[in-house]
CSV table of C-alpha atoms and ligand atoms in Angstrom, one decimal:
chain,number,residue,atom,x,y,z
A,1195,UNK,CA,0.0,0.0,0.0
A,1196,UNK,CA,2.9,2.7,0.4
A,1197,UNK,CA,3.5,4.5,-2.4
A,1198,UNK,CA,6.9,5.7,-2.8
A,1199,UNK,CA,8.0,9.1,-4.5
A,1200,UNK,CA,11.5,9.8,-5.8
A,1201,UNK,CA,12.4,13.1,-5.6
A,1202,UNK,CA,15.9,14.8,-5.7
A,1203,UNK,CA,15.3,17.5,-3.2
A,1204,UNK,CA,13.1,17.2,0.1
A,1205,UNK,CA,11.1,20.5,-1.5
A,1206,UNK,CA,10.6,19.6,-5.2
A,1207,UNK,CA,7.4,17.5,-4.8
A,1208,UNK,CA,4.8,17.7,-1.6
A,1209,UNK,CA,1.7,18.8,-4.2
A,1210,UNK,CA,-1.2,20.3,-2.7
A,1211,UNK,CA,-3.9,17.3,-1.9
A,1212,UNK,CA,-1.1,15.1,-0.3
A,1213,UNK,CA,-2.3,15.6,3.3
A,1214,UNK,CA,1.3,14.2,5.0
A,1215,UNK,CA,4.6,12.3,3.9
A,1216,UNK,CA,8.0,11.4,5.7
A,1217,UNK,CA,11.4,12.6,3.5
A,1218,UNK,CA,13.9,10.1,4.1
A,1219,UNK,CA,17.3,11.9,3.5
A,1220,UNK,CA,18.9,8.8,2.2
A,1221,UNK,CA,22.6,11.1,2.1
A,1222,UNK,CA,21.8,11.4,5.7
A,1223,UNK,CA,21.9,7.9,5.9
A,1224,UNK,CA,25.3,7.6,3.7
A,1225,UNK,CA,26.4,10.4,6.1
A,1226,UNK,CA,25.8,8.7,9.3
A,1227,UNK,CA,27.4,5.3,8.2
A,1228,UNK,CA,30.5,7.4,7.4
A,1229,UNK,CA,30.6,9.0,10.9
A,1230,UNK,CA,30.0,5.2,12.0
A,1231,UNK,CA,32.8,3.9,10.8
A,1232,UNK,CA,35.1,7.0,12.3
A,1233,UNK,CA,33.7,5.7,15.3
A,1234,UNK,CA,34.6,1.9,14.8
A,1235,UNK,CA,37.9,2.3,13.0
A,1236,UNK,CA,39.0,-1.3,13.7
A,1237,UNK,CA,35.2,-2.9,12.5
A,1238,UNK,CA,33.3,-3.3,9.7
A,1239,UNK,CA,30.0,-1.9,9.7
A,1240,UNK,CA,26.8,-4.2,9.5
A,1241,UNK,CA,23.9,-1.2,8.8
A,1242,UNK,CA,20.9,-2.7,10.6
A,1243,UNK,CA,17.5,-2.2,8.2
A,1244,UNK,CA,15.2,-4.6,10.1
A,1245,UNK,CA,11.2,-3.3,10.7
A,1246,UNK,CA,11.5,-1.5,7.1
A,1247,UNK,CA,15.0,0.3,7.6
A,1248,UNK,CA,13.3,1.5,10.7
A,1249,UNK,CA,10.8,2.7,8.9
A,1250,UNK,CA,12.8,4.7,6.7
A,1251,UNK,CA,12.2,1.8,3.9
A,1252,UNK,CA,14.5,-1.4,3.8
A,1253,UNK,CA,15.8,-1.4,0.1
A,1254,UNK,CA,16.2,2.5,-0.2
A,1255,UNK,CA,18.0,2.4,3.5
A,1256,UNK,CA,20.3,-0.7,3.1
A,1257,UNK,CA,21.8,0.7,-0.5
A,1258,UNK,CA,22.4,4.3,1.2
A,1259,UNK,CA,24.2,2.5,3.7
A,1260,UNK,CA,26.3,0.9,1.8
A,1261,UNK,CA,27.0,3.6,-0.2
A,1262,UNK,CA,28.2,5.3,3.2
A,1263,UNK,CA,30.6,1.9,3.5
A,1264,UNK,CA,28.7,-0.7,5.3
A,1265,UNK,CA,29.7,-4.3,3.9
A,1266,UNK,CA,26.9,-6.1,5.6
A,1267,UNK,CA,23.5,-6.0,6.1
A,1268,UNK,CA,21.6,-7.2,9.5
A,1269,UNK,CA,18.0,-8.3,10.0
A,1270,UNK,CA,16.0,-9.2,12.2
A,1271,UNK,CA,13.2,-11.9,10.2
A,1272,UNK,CA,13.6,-14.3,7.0
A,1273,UNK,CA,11.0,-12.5,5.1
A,1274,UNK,CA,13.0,-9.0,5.0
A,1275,UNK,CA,16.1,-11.1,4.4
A,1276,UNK,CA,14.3,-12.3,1.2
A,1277,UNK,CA,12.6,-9.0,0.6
A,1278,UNK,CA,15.7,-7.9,0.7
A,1279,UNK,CA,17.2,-10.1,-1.9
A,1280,UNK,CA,13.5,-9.5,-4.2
A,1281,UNK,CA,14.2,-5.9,-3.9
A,1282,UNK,CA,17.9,-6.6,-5.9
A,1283,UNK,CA,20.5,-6.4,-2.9
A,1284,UNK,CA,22.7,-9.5,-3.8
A,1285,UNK,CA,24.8,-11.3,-1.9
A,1286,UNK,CA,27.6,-9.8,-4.2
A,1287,UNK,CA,26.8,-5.8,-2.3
A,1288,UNK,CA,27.0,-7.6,1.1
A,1289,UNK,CA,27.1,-10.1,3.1
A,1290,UNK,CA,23.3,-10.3,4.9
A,1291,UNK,CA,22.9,-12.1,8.4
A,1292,UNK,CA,19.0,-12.9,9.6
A,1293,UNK,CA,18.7,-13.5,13.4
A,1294,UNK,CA,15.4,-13.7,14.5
A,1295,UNK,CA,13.9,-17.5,13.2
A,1296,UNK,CA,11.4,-20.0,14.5
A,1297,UNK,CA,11.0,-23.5,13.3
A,1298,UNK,CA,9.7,-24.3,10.2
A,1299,UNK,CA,10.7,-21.5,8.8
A,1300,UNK,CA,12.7,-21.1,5.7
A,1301,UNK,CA,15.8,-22.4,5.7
A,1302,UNK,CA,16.5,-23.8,2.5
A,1303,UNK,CA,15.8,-20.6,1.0
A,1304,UNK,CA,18.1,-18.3,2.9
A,1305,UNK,CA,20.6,-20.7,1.9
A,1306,UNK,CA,20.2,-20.4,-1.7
A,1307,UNK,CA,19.8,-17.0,-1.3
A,1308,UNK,CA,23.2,-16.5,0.6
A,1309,UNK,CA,21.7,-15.2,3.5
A,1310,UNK,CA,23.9,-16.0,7.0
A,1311,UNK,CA,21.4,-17.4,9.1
A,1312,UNK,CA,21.8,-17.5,13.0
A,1313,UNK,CA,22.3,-20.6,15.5
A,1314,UNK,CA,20.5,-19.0,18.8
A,1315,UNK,CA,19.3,-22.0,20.3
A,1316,UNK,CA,20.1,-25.9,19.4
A,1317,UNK,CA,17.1,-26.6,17.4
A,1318,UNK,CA,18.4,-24.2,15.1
A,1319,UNK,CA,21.4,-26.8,13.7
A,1320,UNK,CA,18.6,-29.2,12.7
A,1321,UNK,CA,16.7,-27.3,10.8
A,1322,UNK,CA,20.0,-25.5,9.3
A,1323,UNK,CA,21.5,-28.7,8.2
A,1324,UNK,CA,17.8,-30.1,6.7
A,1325,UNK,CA,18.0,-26.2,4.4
A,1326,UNK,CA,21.6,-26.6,3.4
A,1327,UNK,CA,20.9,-30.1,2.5
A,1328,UNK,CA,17.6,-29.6,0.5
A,1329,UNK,CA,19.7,-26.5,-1.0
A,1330,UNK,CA,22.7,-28.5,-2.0
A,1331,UNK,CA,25.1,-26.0,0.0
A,1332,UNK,CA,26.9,-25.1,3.0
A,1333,UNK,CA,24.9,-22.8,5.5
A,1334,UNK,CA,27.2,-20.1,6.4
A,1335,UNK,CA,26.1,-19.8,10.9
A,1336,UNK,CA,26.5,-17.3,13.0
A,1337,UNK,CA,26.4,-18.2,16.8
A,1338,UNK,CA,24.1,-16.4,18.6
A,1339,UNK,CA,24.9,-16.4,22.9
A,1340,UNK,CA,23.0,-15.4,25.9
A,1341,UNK,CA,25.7,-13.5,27.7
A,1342,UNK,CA,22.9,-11.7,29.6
A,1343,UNK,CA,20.5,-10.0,27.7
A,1344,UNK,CA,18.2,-12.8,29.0
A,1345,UNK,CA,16.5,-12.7,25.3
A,1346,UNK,CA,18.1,-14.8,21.8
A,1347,UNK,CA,20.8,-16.6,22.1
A,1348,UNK,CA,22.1,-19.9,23.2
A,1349,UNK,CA,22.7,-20.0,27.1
A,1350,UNK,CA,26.2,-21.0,28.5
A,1351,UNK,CA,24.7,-24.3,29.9
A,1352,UNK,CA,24.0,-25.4,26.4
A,1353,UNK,CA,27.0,-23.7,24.1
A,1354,UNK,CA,29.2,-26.5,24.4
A,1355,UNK,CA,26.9,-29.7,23.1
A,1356,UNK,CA,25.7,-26.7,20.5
A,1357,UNK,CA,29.5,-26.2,19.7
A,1358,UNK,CA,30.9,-29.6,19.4
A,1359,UNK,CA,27.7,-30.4,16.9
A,1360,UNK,CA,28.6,-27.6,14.7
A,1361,UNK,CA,31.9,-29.0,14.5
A,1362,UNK,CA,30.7,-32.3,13.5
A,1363,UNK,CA,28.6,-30.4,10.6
A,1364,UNK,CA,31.2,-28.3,9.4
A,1365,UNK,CA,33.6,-31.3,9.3
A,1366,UNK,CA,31.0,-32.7,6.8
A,1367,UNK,CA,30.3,-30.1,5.0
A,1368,UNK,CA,27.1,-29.1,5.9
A,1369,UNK,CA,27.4,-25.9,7.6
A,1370,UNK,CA,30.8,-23.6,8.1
A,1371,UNK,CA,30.6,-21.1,11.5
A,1372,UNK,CA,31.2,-17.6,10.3
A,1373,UNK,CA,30.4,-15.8,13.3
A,1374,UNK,CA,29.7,-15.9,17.0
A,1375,UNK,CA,28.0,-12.7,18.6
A,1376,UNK,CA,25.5,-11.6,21.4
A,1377,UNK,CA,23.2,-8.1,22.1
A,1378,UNK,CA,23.7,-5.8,24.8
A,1379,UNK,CA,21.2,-5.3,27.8
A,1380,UNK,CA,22.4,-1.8,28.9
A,1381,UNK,CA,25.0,-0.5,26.2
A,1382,UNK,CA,22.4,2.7,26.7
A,1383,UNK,CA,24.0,2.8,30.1
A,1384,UNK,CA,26.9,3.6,29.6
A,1385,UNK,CA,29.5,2.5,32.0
A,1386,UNK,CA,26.7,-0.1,33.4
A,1387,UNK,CA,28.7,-2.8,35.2
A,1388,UNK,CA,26.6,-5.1,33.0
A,1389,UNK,CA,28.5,-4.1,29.9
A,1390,UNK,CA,31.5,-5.4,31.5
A,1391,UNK,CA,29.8,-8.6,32.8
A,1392,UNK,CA,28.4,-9.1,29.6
A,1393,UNK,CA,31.7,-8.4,27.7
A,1394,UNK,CA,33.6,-10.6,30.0
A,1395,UNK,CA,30.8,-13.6,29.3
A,1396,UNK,CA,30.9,-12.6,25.2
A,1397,UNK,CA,35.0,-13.3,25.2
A,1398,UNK,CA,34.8,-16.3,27.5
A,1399,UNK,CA,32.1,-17.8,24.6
A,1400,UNK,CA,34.2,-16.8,22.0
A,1401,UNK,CA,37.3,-19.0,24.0
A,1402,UNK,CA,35.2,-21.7,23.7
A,1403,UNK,CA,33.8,-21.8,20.2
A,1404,UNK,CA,37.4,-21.5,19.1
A,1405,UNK,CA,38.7,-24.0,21.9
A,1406,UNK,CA,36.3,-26.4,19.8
A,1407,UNK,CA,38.1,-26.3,16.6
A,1408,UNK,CA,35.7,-23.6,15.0
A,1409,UNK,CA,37.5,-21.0,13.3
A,1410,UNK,CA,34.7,-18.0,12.7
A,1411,UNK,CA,35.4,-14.9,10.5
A,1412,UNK,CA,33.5,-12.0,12.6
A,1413,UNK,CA,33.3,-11.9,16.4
A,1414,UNK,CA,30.0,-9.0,17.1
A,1415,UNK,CA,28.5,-7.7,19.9
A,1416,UNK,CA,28.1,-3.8,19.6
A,1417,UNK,CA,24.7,-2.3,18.8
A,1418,UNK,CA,24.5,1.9,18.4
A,1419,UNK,CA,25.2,2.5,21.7
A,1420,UNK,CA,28.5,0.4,22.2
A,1421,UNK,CA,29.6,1.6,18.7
A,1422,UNK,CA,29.4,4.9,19.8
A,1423,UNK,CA,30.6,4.9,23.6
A,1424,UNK,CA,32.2,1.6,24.0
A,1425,UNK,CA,35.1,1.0,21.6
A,1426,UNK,CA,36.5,-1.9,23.4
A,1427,UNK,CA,33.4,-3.5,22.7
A,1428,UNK,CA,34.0,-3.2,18.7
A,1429,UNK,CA,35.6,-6.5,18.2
A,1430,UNK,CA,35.4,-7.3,14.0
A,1431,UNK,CA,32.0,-5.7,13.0
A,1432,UNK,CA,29.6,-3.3,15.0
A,1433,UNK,CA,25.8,-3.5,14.7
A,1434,UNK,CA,24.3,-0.5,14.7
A,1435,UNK,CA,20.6,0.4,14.1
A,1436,UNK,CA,19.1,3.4,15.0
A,1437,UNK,CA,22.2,5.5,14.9
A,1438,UNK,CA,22.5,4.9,10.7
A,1439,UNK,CA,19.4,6.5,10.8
A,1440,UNK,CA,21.0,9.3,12.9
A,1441,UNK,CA,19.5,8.9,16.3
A,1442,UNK,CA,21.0,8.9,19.4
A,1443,UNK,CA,20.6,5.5,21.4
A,1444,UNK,CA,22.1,7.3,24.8
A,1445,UNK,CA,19.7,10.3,24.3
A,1446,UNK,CA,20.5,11.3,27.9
A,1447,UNK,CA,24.3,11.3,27.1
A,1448,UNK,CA,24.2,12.7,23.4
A,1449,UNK,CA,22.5,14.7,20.6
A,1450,UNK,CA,22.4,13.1,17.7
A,1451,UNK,CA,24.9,16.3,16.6
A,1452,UNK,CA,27.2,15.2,19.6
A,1453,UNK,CA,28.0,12.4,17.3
A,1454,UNK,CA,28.5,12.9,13.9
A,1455,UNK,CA,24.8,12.0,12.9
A,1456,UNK,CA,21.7,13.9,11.4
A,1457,UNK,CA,18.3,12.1,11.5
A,1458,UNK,CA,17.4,10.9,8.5
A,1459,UNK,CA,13.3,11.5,8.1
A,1460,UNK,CA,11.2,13.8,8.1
A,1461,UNK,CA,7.7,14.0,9.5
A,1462,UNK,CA,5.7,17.1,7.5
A,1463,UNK,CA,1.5,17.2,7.2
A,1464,UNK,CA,-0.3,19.6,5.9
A,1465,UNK,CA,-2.7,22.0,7.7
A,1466,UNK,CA,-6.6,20.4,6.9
A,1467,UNK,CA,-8.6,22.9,8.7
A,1468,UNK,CA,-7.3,26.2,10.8
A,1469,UNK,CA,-10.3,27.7,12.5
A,1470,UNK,CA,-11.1,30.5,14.6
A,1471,UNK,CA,-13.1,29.7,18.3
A,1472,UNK,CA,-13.8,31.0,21.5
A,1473,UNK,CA,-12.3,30.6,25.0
A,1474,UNK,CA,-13.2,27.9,26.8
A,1475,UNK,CA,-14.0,25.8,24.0
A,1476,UNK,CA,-12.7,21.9,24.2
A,1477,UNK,CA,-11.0,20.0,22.2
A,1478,UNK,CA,-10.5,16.6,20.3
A,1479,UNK,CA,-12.0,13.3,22.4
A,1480,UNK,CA,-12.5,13.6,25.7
A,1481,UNK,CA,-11.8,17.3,25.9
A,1482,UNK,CA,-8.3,17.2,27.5
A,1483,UNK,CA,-7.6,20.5,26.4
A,1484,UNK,CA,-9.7,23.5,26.4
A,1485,UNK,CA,-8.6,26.5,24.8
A,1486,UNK,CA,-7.4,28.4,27.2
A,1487,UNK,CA,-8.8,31.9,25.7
A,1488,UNK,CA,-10.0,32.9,22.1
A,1489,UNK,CA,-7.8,31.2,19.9
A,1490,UNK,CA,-7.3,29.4,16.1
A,1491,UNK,CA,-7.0,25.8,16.1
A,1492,UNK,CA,-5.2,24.2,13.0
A,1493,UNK,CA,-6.5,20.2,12.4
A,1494,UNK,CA,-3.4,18.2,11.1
A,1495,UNK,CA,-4.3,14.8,9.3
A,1496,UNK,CA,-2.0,12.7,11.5
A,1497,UNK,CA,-3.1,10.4,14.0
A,1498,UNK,CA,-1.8,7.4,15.3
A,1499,UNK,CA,-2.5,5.0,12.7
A,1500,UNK,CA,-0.1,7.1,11.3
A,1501,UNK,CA,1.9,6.3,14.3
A,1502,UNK,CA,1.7,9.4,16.1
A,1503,UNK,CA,1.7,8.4,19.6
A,1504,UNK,CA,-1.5,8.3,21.7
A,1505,UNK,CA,0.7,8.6,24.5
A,1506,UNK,CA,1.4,11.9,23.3
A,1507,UNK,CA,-1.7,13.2,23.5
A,1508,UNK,CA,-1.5,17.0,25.1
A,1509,UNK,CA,-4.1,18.2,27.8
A,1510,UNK,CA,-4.5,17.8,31.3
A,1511,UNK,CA,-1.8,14.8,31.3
A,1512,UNK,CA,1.2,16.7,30.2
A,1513,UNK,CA,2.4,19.0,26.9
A,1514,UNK,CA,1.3,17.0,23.7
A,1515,UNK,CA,4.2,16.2,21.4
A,1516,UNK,CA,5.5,18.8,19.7
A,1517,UNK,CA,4.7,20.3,16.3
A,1518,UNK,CA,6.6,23.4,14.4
A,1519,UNK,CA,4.6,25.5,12.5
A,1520,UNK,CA,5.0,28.9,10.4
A,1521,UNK,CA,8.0,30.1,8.7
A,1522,UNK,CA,10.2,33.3,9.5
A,1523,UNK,CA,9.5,35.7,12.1
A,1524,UNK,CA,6.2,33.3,12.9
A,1525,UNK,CA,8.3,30.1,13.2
A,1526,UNK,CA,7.3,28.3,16.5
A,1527,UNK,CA,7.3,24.9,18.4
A,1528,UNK,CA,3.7,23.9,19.2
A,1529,UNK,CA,2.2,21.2,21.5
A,1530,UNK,CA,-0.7,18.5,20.3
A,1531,UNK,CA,-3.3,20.0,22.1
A,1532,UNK,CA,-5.7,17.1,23.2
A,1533,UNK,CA,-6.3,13.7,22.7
A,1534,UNK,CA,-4.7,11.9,19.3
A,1535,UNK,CA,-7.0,10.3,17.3
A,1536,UNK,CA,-6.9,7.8,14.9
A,1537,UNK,CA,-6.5,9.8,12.0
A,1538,UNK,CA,-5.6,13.8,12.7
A,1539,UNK,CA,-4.6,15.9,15.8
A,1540,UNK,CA,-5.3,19.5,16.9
A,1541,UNK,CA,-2.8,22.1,17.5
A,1542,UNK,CA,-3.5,25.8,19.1
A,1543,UNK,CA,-2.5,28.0,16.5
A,1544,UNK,CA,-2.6,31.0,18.9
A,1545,UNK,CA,-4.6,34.2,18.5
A,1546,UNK,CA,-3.7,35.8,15.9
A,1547,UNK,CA,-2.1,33.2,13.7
A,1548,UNK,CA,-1.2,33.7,10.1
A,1549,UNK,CA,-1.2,29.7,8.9
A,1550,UNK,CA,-3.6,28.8,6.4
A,1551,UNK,CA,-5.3,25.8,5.4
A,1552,UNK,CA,-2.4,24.2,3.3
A,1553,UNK,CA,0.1,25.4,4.9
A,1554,UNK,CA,2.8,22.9,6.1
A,1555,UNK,CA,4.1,22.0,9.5
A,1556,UNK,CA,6.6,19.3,10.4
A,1557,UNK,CA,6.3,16.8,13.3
A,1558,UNK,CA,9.6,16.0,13.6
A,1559,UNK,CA,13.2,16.1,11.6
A,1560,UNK,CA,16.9,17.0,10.9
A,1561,UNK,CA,17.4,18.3,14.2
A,1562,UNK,CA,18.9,17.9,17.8
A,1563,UNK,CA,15.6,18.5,19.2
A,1564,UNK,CA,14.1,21.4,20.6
A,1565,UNK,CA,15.4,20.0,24.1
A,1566,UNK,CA,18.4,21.7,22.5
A,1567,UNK,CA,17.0,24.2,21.2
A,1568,UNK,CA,16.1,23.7,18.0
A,1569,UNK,CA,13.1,25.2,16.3
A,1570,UNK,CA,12.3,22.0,14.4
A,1571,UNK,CA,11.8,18.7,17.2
A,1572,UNK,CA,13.2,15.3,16.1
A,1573,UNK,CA,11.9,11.9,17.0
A,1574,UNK,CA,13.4,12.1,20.1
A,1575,UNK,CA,11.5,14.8,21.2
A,1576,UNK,CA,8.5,13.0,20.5
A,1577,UNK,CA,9.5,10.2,22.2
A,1578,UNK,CA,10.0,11.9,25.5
A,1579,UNK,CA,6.6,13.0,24.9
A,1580,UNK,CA,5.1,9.8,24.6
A,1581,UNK,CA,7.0,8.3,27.3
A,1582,UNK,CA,9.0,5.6,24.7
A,1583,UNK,CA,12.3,5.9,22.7
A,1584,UNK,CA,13.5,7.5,19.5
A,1585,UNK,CA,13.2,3.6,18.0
A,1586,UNK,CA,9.6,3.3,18.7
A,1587,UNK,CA,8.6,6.7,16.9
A,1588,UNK,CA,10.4,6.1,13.6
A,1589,UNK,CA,9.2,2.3,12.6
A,1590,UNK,CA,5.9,3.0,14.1
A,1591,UNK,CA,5.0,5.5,11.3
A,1592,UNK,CA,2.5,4.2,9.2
A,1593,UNK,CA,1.9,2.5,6.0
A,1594,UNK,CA,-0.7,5.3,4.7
A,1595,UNK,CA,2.6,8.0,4.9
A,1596,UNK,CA,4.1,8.1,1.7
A,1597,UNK,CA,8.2,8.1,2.1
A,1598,UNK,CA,9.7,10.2,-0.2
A,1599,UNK,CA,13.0,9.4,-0.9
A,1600,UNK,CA,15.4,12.5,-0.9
A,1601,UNK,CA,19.0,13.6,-1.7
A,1602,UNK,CA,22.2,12.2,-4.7
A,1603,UNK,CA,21.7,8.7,-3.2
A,1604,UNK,CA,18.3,8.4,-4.4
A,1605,UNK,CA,18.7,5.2,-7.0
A,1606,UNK,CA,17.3,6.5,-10.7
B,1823,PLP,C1,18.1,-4.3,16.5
B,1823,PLP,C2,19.4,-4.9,16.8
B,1823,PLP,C3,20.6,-4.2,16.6
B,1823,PLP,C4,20.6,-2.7,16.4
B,1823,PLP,O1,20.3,-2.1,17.6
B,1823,PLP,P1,20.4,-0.5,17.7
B,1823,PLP,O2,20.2,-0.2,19.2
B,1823,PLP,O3,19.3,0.1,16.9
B,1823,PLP,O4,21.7,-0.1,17.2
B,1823,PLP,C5,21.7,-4.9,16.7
B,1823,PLP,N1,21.8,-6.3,17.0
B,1823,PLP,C6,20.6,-7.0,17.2
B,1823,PLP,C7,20.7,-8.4,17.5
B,1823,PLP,C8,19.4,-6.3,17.1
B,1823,PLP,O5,18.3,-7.0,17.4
């Protein structure tokens, strides 16, 4: 159902009629794996483009990345690992690990496809083996362990029958191990004694696959936060996610700006109504907000099956997310006033105000928030809003936006 426009700057096409669309600033994207890499001079870079590029879009988002010098791709499912492949990213522009499977699932096809599939618990071998058999090829494994994230992964207690089976298979041919690597609990802590534990645990599983006669290619373990404030955690490739699309993952320690990085999309609507009314007048479902005297209200077509939080609803709860609106002397940050619906929200325009019907007014973008300052929020500002993180904002945003893919990456 998304339609996708292609244009070359983020202000050569938002026609009149199109009530609201995200700009994904796929040089941004380039950008931010560049600054990536400064950060992790010793590691390759795996661009992670799971839940649609994080919304930004997966194909678009995975070629910018590489562009910007990632060599492999991560996901998080077989299907985008596939879409991945349909959508023409070959095995030949990077190497592509999946790490999220269930049984049943399939196996033989990510062989073929060239896809590294992950080992995160034992039943994993058996049904690795059965696809590189009915694919007539070795599966290239990764080694997913539990060093105390308490989610994926296998656990300590069963790593070693898990290792010495692998062995066996790669002896025959079936499967070669081409990586071992584990996720962070608290990398966003930076400095959390559970970084070290679970750095400690990460090596001790590496001593052992290795102990076992397994000779793997990439050791991993750093997500966003570790790449950017825990180089001894780089080891041979970094992981990150949310910073290629230039959010900070230690929003309490950093700007996006503080590292290098400039978020990617954009979040713009158009104004659908902008009305004058009287004090005391309330507003949206279940009248959290009541204009406080007479005032214009603007009606933005938004809502959260757009993915515009609920949570960030603005009234007697708290300040609704935040919204900039006009341009020049009459540029100013604005709060959701009232409940979100389903499909718009309401911002007071102010008495006074100049917008029009039409006019255009950006939810979030290119910014370090106004937290910082800034006269345009990002997602991170919305986040606080809503009470949830940067990550939650960005892959939430919904399938009737149309992305519109912006800047000299944009494929012809
Ligand atoms: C999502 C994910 C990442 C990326 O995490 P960020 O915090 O977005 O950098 C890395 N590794 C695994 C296993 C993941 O699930």
């Amino acid at each position: 159902m998304r339609e996708s426009l292609t244009v070359s700057s983020p202000d050569a096409s938002f026609p009149p009629g199109v009530p609201a669309r995200a700009v994904v600033d796929l040089d941004a994207i380039r950008d931010n794996v560049r600054a990536l890499r400064d950060h992790a001079p010793s590691a390759d870079v795996m661009a992670v483009v799971k839940a649609d590029g994080y919304g930004h879009g997966m194909v678009p988002a995975a070629r910018a990345a590489l562009a910007g010098g990632a060599t492999w791709l991560g996901v998080a499912t077989a299907g985008e690992a596939l879409a991945l492949r349909a959508g023409g990213v070959t095995a030949d522009d990077a190497r592509l690990l999946v790490w999220l499977l269930v049984p049943g699932g399939p196996f033989a096809d990510l062989v073929r496809a060239g896809v590294d599939v992950t080992v995160a618990a034992p039943w994993a071998l058996d049904e690795v083996v059965a696809g590189a058999r009915a694919a007539g090829s070795t599966a290239r494994v990764h080694l997913e362990v539990d060093t105390g994230l308490g989610r994926n992964g296998v656990t300590p207690a069963d790593l070693p029958d898990v290792v010495r089976r692998a062995r066996t298979l790669e002896a025959s041919g079936e499967l070669r191990v081409v990586g071992v690597f584990s996720h962070l609990a608290r990398a966003d802590e930076p400095g959390h004694p559970s970084v070290a534990r679970q750095s400690a645990a990460f090596d001790e599983a590496v001593r052992a696959v290795e102990a076992a006669g397994l000779r793997p290619d990439v050791r991993h373990l750093a997500n966003s936060a570790a790449t950017l404030t825990a180089p001894g955690l780089h080891h041979d490739l970094v992981r990150p996610g949310i910073a290629v699309y230039g959010l900070s993952p230690v929003p309490q320690v950093g700007a996006p700006g503080d590292y290098g990085l400039r978020p990617a999309m954009t979040l713009e609507a158009r104004l659908a109504t902008v009305k004058a009314v009287p004090a005391g007048e309330g507003v949206s479902y279940g009248h959290l907000y009541t204009t406080p005297r007479d005032t214009v209200l603007g009606l933005v077509p938004v809502g959260y099956a757009d993915g515009v939080p609920r949570h960030a609803s603005g009234g007697t709860a708290g300040p609704g997310g935040p919204v900039a609106a006009g341009t020049g002397d009459a540029r100013r940050v604005l709060r959701v006033a009232g409940r979100v619906c389903m499909d718009q929200v309401v911002l007071d325009l102010g008495p006074g105000a100049t917008e029009a019907a039409g006019d255009v007014v950006t939810l979030f973008g290119a910014s370090d928030g106004v937290a910082r300052g800034a006269d345009v929020p990002n997602a991170e500002d919305w986040a606080r809003a809503a009470g949830t993180i940067s990550y939650e904002i960005v892959t939430r945003i919904g399938a009737r936006v149309p992305r519109v893919y912006a800047g000299k990456e944009v494929q012809p």
